[in-house]
Amino acid sequence: MKKRILITGGAGFLGSHLCDRLLEQGHEVIVADNLFTGRKSNIAHHLGNPNFEFIRHDVTDPIRLEVDQIYNLACPASPPHYQYNAIKTIKTSVMGAINVLGLAKRTKARVFQASTSEIYGDPEVHPQPESYWGNVNTIGVRSCYDEGKRVAETLFFDYHRQNGVDIRVVRIFNTYGPRMLPNDGRVVSNFIVQALRGEDITIYGDGKQTRSFCYVDDLIAGFMKLMETDNFTGPVNIGNPGEFTMLELAEQVLKKVGSKSKLVFRALPSDDPKQRKPDITLAKTRLGWEPKVPLSDGLDKTIAYFAKLLDCPYPQS
């Protein structure tokens, strides 16, 4: 059944991929984005589609629309971008949540919150299940993002309990793929861009800290499965449980690019988690979802995207 769907942050990395998939299914899609980290180029191919509309809008301001579903993806998600204006970041998470929840309450729309594995902080439980409450510094340089997302989850569940709003909450683990920004400061894009340019690969700490990397197509499939599932609010972890050290990731990227870049080590940033891996048992049992794209295949697609974007030669993988 055709739905009218709002995506806040829809011109961003994840939002634009979600937009593609929803339009493919024949839905009417409205993208609201202030273009702080989103890019018009990510959605330009839809501008002539009668089922697509773009509104330049900041989610910290209320918006009045008639919609059936809302995906709230608006918030800078990489440390350099969310730390650039920490107060704005926390406003985006908190006021943005209040505004989309108010819209959902009025229109009786199902509303989706893109939460994050950062709500687990530097975890003392590994891997992280949804039942884990986290180990988060409330006053650190990352707190504007971590705590903003935690408060947003609280607001979603309070609106659900108090006003009967139909909510869905996903906790996103590290995701990568085409349309990432080359300067977004995330490890996959950092390593690929540095390798393609022949620059030194920057490793923070000893490189033994771990992350789990989910290819964007798998993540978006998880989003849509949750939105299509009745009687399940989440929160639910969506991510790839394959766990890699930063050194392992750097070695894979260097080998695929054929780069002579050297590894250089820098001090670990404040509050940087030592390990991160989702327990996806709940996603498997309640949504029938698990990731399908191996890291090697996803890296090939992402490297090819950046090589074209940066006009860098990309030798054989």
Tab-separated table of N, CA, C and O in Angstrom, residues 206-302:
chain	number	residue	atom	x	y	z
A	206	ASP	N	46.618	1.982	19.820
A	206	ASP	CA	47.486	0.917	19.312
A	206	ASP	C	46.863	0.167	18.136
A	206	ASP	O	47.467	-0.750	17.572
A	207	GLY	N	45.639	0.573	17.766
A	207	GLY	CA	44.980	-0.065	16.634
A	207	GLY	C	44.317	-1.389	16.959
A	207	GLY	O	43.779	-2.059	16.083
A	208	LYS	N	44.347	-1.766	18.230
A	208	LYS	CA	43.743	-3.055	18.617
A	208	LYS	C	42.295	-2.911	19.072
A	208	LYS	O	41.627	-3.901	19.370
A	209	GLN	N	41.810	-1.651	19.133
A	209	GLN	CA	40.386	-1.471	19.446
A	209	GLN	C	39.552	-2.028	18.304
A	209	GLN	O	39.992	-2.027	17.153
A	210	THR	N	38.364	-2.528	18.606
A	210	THR	CA	37.560	-3.207	17.586
A	210	THR	C	36.286	-2.444	17.247
A	210	THR	O	35.763	-1.682	18.059
A	211	ARG	N	35.826	-2.675	16.017
A	211	ARG	CA	34.536	-2.183	15.557
A	211	ARG	C	33.904	-3.260	14.685
A	211	ARG	O	34.585	-4.161	14.187
A	212	SER	N	32.590	-3.133	14.494
A	212	SER	CA	31.842	-4.021	13.614
A	212	SER	C	31.279	-3.165	12.488
A	212	SER	O	30.685	-2.120	12.748
A	213	PHE	N	31.445	-3.609	11.251
A	213	PHE	CA	31.113	-2.760	10.099
A	213	PHE	C	29.977	-3.372	9.286
A	213	PHE	O	30.104	-4.479	8.769
A	214	CYS	N	28.889	-2.620	9.155
A	214	CYS	CA	27.705	-3.078	8.435
A	214	CYS	C	27.584	-2.301	7.130
A	214	CYS	O	27.630	-1.063	7.138
A	215	TYR	N	27.435	-3.012	6.021
A	215	TYR	CA	27.275	-2.332	4.732
A	215	TYR	C	25.895	-1.676	4.673
A	215	TYR	O	24.912	-2.217	5.176
A	216	VAL	N	25.831	-0.517	4.046
A	216	VAL	CA	24.635	0.321	4.107
A	216	VAL	C	23.380	-0.404	3.607
A	216	VAL	O	22.293	-0.231	4.177
A	217	ASP	N	23.480	-1.234	2.570
A	217	ASP	CA	22.296	-1.928	2.050
A	217	ASP	C	21.679	-2.839	3.103
A	217	ASP	O	20.448	-2.952	3.212
A	218	ASP	N	22.541	-3.517	3.870
A	218	ASP	CA	22.042	-4.388	4.942
A	218	ASP	C	21.330	-3.571	6.014
A	218	ASP	O	20.270	-3.961	6.510
A	219	LEU	N	21.917	-2.445	6.383
A	219	LEU	CA	21.329	-1.604	7.428
A	219	LEU	C	19.943	-1.114	7.022
A	219	LEU	O	18.990	-1.193	7.802
A	220	ILE	N	19.814	-0.611	5.807
A	220	ILE	CA	18.534	-0.075	5.334
A	220	ILE	C	17.479	-1.184	5.289
A	220	ILE	O	16.309	-0.958	5.625
A	221	ALA	N	17.880	-2.382	4.911
A	221	ALA	CA	16.940	-3.516	4.934
A	221	ALA	C	16.430	-3.757	6.354
A	221	ALA	O	15.243	-4.053	6.562
A	222	GLY	N	17.321	-3.603	7.344
A	222	GLY	CA	16.914	-3.748	8.748
A	222	GLY	C	15.940	-2.662	9.175
A	222	GLY	O	14.956	-2.936	9.874
A	223	PHE	N	16.204	-1.421	8.757
A	223	PHE	CA	15.278	-0.317	9.051
A	223	PHE	C	13.866	-0.660	8.569
A	223	PHE	O	12.884	-0.521	9.293
A	224	MET	N	13.798	-1.077	7.312
A	224	MET	CA	12.494	-1.286	6.689
A	224	MET	C	11.775	-2.499	7.287
A	224	MET	O	10.557	-2.492	7.439
A	225	LYS	N	12.542	-3.519	7.660
A	225	LYS	CA	11.931	-4.685	8.329
A	225	LYS	C	11.282	-4.264	9.637
A	225	LYS	O	10.176	-4.703	9.964
A	226	LEU	N	11.968	-3.403	10.396
A	226	LEU	CA	11.407	-2.960	11.670
A	226	LEU	C	10.141	-2.137	11.444
A	226	LEU	O	9.137	-2.321	12.139
A	227	MET	N	10.177	-1.235	10.468
A	227	MET	CA	9.000	-0.403	10.193
A	227	MET	C	7.802	-1.239	9.730
A	227	MET	O	6.660	-0.859	9.947
A	228	GLU	N	8.066	-2.376	9.115
A	228	GLU	CA	6.982	-3.232	8.623
A	228	GLU	C	6.483	-4.209	9.680
A	228	GLU	O	5.507	-4.924	9.448
A	229	THR	N	7.154	-4.272	10.827
A	229	THR	CA	6.803	-5.237	11.869
A	229	THR	C	5.867	-4.599	12.892
A	229	THR	O	6.201	-3.571	13.482
A	230	ASP	N	4.720	-5.198	13.097
A	230	ASP	CA	3.757	-4.693	14.072
A	230	ASP	C	4.093	-5.183	15.481
A	230	ASP	O	4.750	-6.215	15.660
A	231	ASN	N	3.634	-4.420	16.470
A	231	ASN	CA	3.729	-4.816	17.880
A	231	ASN	C	5.162	-5.068	18.351
A	231	ASN	O	5.416	-5.974	19.132
A	232	PHE	N	6.095	-4.259	17.834
A	232	PHE	CA	7.483	-4.365	18.286
A	232	PHE	C	8.132	-2.990	18.192
A	232	PHE	O	8.429	-2.502	17.111
A	233	THR	N	8.344	-2.356	19.333
A	233	THR	CA	8.900	-1.007	19.364
A	233	THR	C	10.420	-0.990	19.213
A	233	THR	O	10.996	0.007	18.802
A	234	GLY	N	11.104	-2.102	19.565
A	234	GLY	CA	12.539	-2.043	19.783
A	234	GLY	C	12.771	-1.540	21.207
A	234	GLY	O	11.836	-1.530	22.015
A	235	PRO	N	13.948	-1.057	21.564
A	235	PRO	CA	15.090	-0.863	20.674
A	235	PRO	C	15.681	-2.184	20.198
A	235	PRO	O	15.636	-3.185	20.897
A	236	VAL	N	16.229	-2.135	18.981
A	236	VAL	CA	16.852	-3.322	18.406
A	236	VAL	C	18.172	-2.918	17.757
A	236	VAL	O	18.261	-1.906	17.069
A	237	ASN	N	19.203	-3.711	18.022
A	237	ASN	CA	20.515	-3.485	17.404
A	237	ASN	C	20.468	-3.887	15.939
A	237	ASN	O	20.024	-4.989	15.606
A	238	ILE	N	20.939	-2.992	15.061
A	238	ILE	CA	21.117	-3.330	13.654
A	238	ILE	C	22.576	-3.034	13.312
A	238	ILE	O	23.026	-1.890	13.350
A	239	GLY	N	23.310	-4.089	13.014
A	239	GLY	CA	24.726	-3.966	12.704
A	239	GLY	C	25.269	-5.326	12.328
A	239	GLY	O	24.568	-6.331	12.401
A	240	ASN	N	26.517	-5.355	11.920
A	240	ASN	CA	27.158	-6.601	11.530
A	240	ASN	C	28.036	-7.087	12.678
A	240	ASN	O	28.925	-6.365	13.121
A	241	PRO	N	27.792	-8.301	13.197
A	241	PRO	CA	28.559	-8.755	14.358
A	241	PRO	C	29.988	-9.185	14.049
A	241	PRO	O	30.733	-9.548	14.962
A	242	GLY	N	30.397	-9.145	12.770
A	242	GLY	CA	31.805	-9.407	12.473
A	242	GLY	C	32.668	-8.339	13.136
A	242	GLY	O	32.408	-7.145	12.990
A	243	GLU	N	33.690	-8.751	13.859
A	243	GLU	CA	34.480	-7.810	14.668
A	243	GLU	C	35.908	-7.744	14.133
A	243	GLU	O	36.554	-8.769	13.936
A	244	PHE	N	36.379	-6.508	13.891
A	244	PHE	CA	37.710	-6.319	13.316
A	244	PHE	C	38.457	-5.256	14.111
A	244	PHE	O	37.869	-4.256	14.531
A	245	THR	N	39.778	-5.446	14.255
A	245	THR	CA	40.595	-4.382	14.850
A	245	THR	C	40.856	-3.319	13.779
A	245	THR	O	40.712	-3.568	12.572
A	246	MET	N	41.246	-2.145	14.226
A	246	MET	CA	41.579	-1.069	13.294
A	246	MET	C	42.756	-1.465	12.396
A	246	MET	O	42.803	-1.105	11.215
A	247	LEU	N	43.706	-2.224	12.959
A	247	LEU	CA	44.849	-2.675	12.160
A	247	LEU	C	44.403	-3.626	11.060
A	247	LEU	O	44.883	-3.548	9.926
A	248	GLU	N	43.471	-4.530	11.386
A	248	GLU	CA	42.957	-5.470	10.373
A	248	GLU	C	42.238	-4.721	9.254
A	248	GLU	O	42.394	-5.042	8.074
A	249	LEU	N	41.460	-3.713	9.625
A	249	LEU	CA	40.755	-2.919	8.618
A	249	LEU	C	41.752	-2.181	7.721
A	249	LEU	O	41.626	-2.181	6.491
A	250	ALA	N	42.755	-1.567	8.350
A	250	ALA	CA	43.761	-0.824	7.578
A	250	ALA	C	44.484	-1.745	6.594
A	250	ALA	O	44.706	-1.379	5.429
A	251	GLU	N	44.828	-2.947	7.039
A	251	GLU	CA	45.530	-3.896	6.159
A	251	GLU	C	44.664	-4.284	4.962
A	251	GLU	O	45.155	-4.372	3.828
A	252	GLN	N	43.358	-4.511	5.202
A	252	GLN	CA	42.446	-4.859	4.107
A	252	GLN	C	42.360	-3.728	3.087
A	252	GLN	O	42.421	-3.958	1.880
A	253	VAL	N	42.219	-2.503	3.584
A	253	VAL	CA	42.084	-1.351	2.679
A	253	VAL	C	43.363	-1.164	1.865
A	253	VAL	O	43.311	-0.982	0.636
A	254	LEU	N	44.512	-1.230	2.510
A	254	LEU	CA	45.793	-1.049	1.802
A	254	LEU	C	45.970	-2.094	0.712
A	254	LEU	O	46.399	-1.794	-0.406
A	255	LYS	N	45.608	-3.329	1.028
A	255	LYS	CA	45.765	-4.423	0.055
A	255	LYS	C	44.831	-4.202	-1.142
A	255	LYS	O	45.242	-4.361	-2.300
A	256	LYS	N	43.594	-3.814	-0.880
A	256	LYS	CA	42.616	-3.626	-1.961
A	256	LYS	C	42.983	-2.434	-2.847
A	256	LYS	O	42.811	-2.487	-4.064
A	257	VAL	N	43.455	-1.361	-2.235
A	257	VAL	CA	43.792	-0.158	-3.010
A	257	VAL	C	45.140	-0.321	-3.714
A	257	VAL	O	45.406	0.337	-4.717
A	258	GLY	N	45.992	-1.222	-3.184
A	258	GLY	CA	47.338	-1.357	-3.728
A	258	GLY	C	48.203	-0.177	-3.351
A	258	GLY	O	49.075	0.254	-4.093
A	259	SER	N	47.938	0.352	-2.140
A	259	SER	CA	48.593	1.585	-1.712
A	259	SER	C	49.891	1.311	-0.968
A	259	SER	O	50.043	0.282	-0.301
A	260	LYS	N	50.834	2.238	-1.100
A	260	LYS	CA	52.107	2.155	-0.360
A	260	LYS	C	52.048	3.011	0.916
A	260	LYS	O	53.077	3.291	1.528
A	261	SER	N	50.866	3.450	1.294
A	261	SER	CA	50.724	4.289	2.486
A	261	SER	C	51.281	3.578	3.717
A	261	SER	O	51.190	2.360	3.844
A	262	LYS	N	51.847	4.371	4.617
A	262	LYS	CA	52.380	3.823	5.870
A	262	LYS	C	51.407	4.095	7.010
A	262	LYS	O	50.625	5.047	6.961
A	263	LEU	N	51.465	3.251	8.035
A	263	LEU	CA	50.630	3.442	9.218
A	263	LEU	C	51.327	4.402	10.168
A	263	LEU	O	52.521	4.253	10.455
A	264	VAL	N	50.615	5.410	10.635
A	264	VAL	CA	51.144	6.302	11.670
A	264	VAL	C	50.180	6.268	12.861
A	264	VAL	O	48.965	6.193	12.677
A	265	PHE	N	50.742	6.301	14.055
A	265	PHE	CA	49.932	6.137	15.256
A	265	PHE	C	49.797	7.470	15.993
A	265	PHE	O	50.760	8.207	16.149
A	266	ARG	N	48.568	7.761	16.413
A	266	ARG	CA	48.261	8.990	17.155
A	266	ARG	C	47.580	8.625	18.467
A	266	ARG	O	47.071	7.508	18.634
A	267	ALA	N	47.515	9.601	19.376
A	267	ALA	CA	46.871	9.353	20.677
A	267	ALA	C	45.390	9.048	20.480
A	267	ALA	O	44.734	9.628	19.606
A	268	LEU	N	44.872	8.161	21.301
A	268	LEU	CA	43.457	7.794	21.229
A	268	LEU	C	42.603	8.966	21.696
A	268	LEU	O	42.851	9.558	22.741
A	269	PRO	N	41.563	9.351	20.933
A	269	PRO	CA	40.690	10.448	21.371
A	269	PRO	C	39.978	10.131	22.685
A	269	PRO	O	39.784	8.961	23.040
A	270	SER	N	39.555	11.169	23.383
A	270	SER	CA	38.875	11.027	24.673
A	270	SER	C	37.592	10.207	24.524
A	270	SER	O	36.808	10.424	23.596
A	271	ASP	N	37.381	9.271	25.436
A	271	ASP	CA	36.161	8.446	25.523
A	271	ASP	C	35.941	7.544	24.312
A	271	ASP	O	34.834	7.066	24.082
A	272	ASP	N	36.989	7.295	23.538
A	272	ASP	CA	36.838	6.418	22.375
A	272	ASP	C	36.649	4.981	22.861
A	272	ASP	O	37.473	4.477	23.620
A	273	PRO	N	35.567	4.307	22.442
A	273	PRO	CA	35.310	2.945	22.944
A	273	PRO	C	36.391	1.965	22.495
A	273	PRO	O	36.873	2.019	21.371
A	274	LYS	N	36.740	1.039	23.399
A	274	LYS	CA	37.785	0.051	23.093
A	274	LYS	C	37.245	-1.095	22.252
A	274	LYS	O	37.990	-1.740	21.528
A	275	GLN	N	35.964	-1.371	22.388
A	275	GLN	CA	35.379	-2.466	21.600
A	275	GLN	C	33.908	-2.180	21.333
A	275	GLN	O	33.236	-1.499	22.098
A	276	ARG	N	33.437	-2.725	20.227
A	276	ARG	CA	32.053	-2.473	19.840
A	276	ARG	C	31.611	-3.623	18.949
A	276	ARG	O	32.224	-3.880	17.913
A	277	LYS	N	30.577	-4.330	19.380
A	277	LYS	CA	30.057	-5.453	18.592
A	277	LYS	C	28.603	-5.677	18.986
A	277	LYS	O	28.301	-5.837	20.161
A	278	PRO	N	27.688	-5.694	18.005
A	278	PRO	CA	26.283	-5.872	18.369
A	278	PRO	C	25.920	-7.330	18.641
A	278	PRO	O	26.382	-8.237	17.935
A	279	ASP	N	25.094	-7.533	19.641
A	279	ASP	CA	24.378	-8.797	19.787
A	279	ASP	C	23.099	-8.630	18.962
A	279	ASP	O	22.248	-7.794	19.294
A	280	ILE	N	22.958	-9.386	17.862
A	280	ILE	CA	21.811	-9.188	16.969
A	280	ILE	C	20.760	-10.297	17.119
A	280	ILE	O	19.939	-10.505	16.225
A	281	THR	N	20.791	-10.976	18.260
A	281	THR	CA	19.814	-12.044	18.495
A	281	THR	C	18.387	-11.544	18.323
A	281	THR	O	17.544	-12.213	17.711
A	282	LEU	N	18.101	-10.367	18.871
A	282	LEU	CA	16.737	-9.818	18.808
A	282	LEU	C	16.332	-9.519	17.361
A	282	LEU	O	15.201	-9.819	16.950
A	283	ALA	N	17.241	-8.951	16.576
A	283	ALA	CA	16.945	-8.655	15.166
A	283	ALA	C	16.670	-9.941	14.390
A	283	ALA	O	15.783	-9.994	13.531
A	284	LYS	N	17.430	-10.983	14.698
A	284	LYS	CA	17.230	-12.266	14.012
A	284	LYS	C	15.868	-12.873	14.365
A	284	LYS	O	15.143	-13.344	13.491
A	285	THR	N	15.542	-12.871	15.671
A	285	THR	CA	14.328	-13.567	16.110
A	285	THR	C	13.058	-12.774	15.824
A	285	THR	O	12.051	-13.341	15.413
A	286	ARG	N	13.078	-11.449	16.025
A	286	ARG	CA	11.862	-10.652	15.861
A	286	ARG	C	11.669	-10.120	14.442
A	286	ARG	O	10.546	-9.911	13.999
A	287	LEU	N	12.776	-9.865	13.738
A	287	LEU	CA	12.674	-9.267	12.399
A	287	LEU	C	13.059	-10.232	11.283
A	287	LEU	O	12.827	-9.945	10.112
A	288	GLY	N	13.686	-11.352	11.650
A	288	GLY	CA	14.212	-12.244	10.615
A	288	GLY	C	15.303	-11.579	9.805
A	288	GLY	O	15.491	-11.855	8.626
A	289	TRP	N	16.079	-10.688	10.449
A	289	TRP	CA	17.107	-9.899	9.754
A	289	TRP	C	18.495	-10.295	10.219
A	289	TRP	O	18.733	-10.492	11.421
A	290	GLU	N	19.403	-10.398	9.296
A	290	GLU	CA	20.835	-10.424	9.604
A	290	GLU	C	21.587	-9.929	8.382
A	290	GLU	O	21.072	-10.002	7.256
A	291	PRO	N	22.791	-9.387	8.567
A	291	PRO	CA	23.518	-8.815	7.424
A	291	PRO	C	23.982	-9.899	6.464
A	291	PRO	O	24.248	-11.032	6.857
A	292	LYS	N	24.074	-9.518	5.192
A	292	LYS	CA	24.455	-10.474	4.142
A	292	LYS	C	25.773	-10.111	3.455
A	292	LYS	O	26.411	-10.963	2.859
A	293	VAL	N	26.169	-8.839	3.496
A	293	VAL	CA	27.338	-8.380	2.721
A	293	VAL	C	28.609	-8.499	3.568
A	293	VAL	O	28.735	-7.824	4.594
A	294	PRO	N	29.577	-9.350	3.155
A	294	PRO	CA	30.837	-9.449	3.900
A	294	PRO	C	31.641	-8.160	3.786
A	294	PRO	O	31.492	-7.408	2.804
A	295	LEU	N	32.503	-7.913	4.767
A	295	LEU	CA	33.299	-6.683	4.783
A	295	LEU	C	34.101	-6.526	3.495
A	295	LEU	O	34.159	-5.436	2.918
A	296	SER	N	34.696	-7.592	2.995
A	296	SER	CA	35.527	-7.505	1.789
A	296	SER	C	34.721	-6.983	0.597
A	296	SER	O	35.176	-6.084	-0.132
A	297	ASP	N	33.507	-7.513	0.402
A	297	ASP	CA	32.670	-7.078	-0.723
A	297	ASP	C	32.222	-5.631	-0.558
A	297	ASP	O	32.215	-4.845	-1.516
A	298	GLY	N	31.830	-5.271	0.664
A	298	GLY	CA	31.394	-3.901	0.929
A	298	GLY	C	32.520	-2.899	0.722
A	298	GLY	O	32.303	-1.798	0.187
A	299	LEU	N	33.738	-3.279	1.129
A	299	LEU	CA	34.887	-2.390	0.932
A	299	LEU	C	35.164	-2.173	-0.546
A	299	LEU	O	35.490	-1.057	-0.962
A	300	ASP	N	35.026	-3.229	-1.369
A	300	ASP	CA	35.240	-3.074	-2.810
A	300	ASP	C	34.321	-1.994	-3.378
A	300	ASP	O	34.752	-1.120	-4.141
A	301	LYS	N	33.041	-2.050	-3.007
A	301	LYS	CA	32.059	-1.081	-3.523
A	301	LYS	C	32.353	0.331	-3.005
A	301	LYS	O	32.207	1.323	-3.729
A	302	THR	N	32.764	0.410	-1.750
A	302	THR	CA	33.019	1.724	-1.141
A	302	THR	C	34.290	2.349	-1.698
A	302	THR	O	34.335	3.558	-1.966
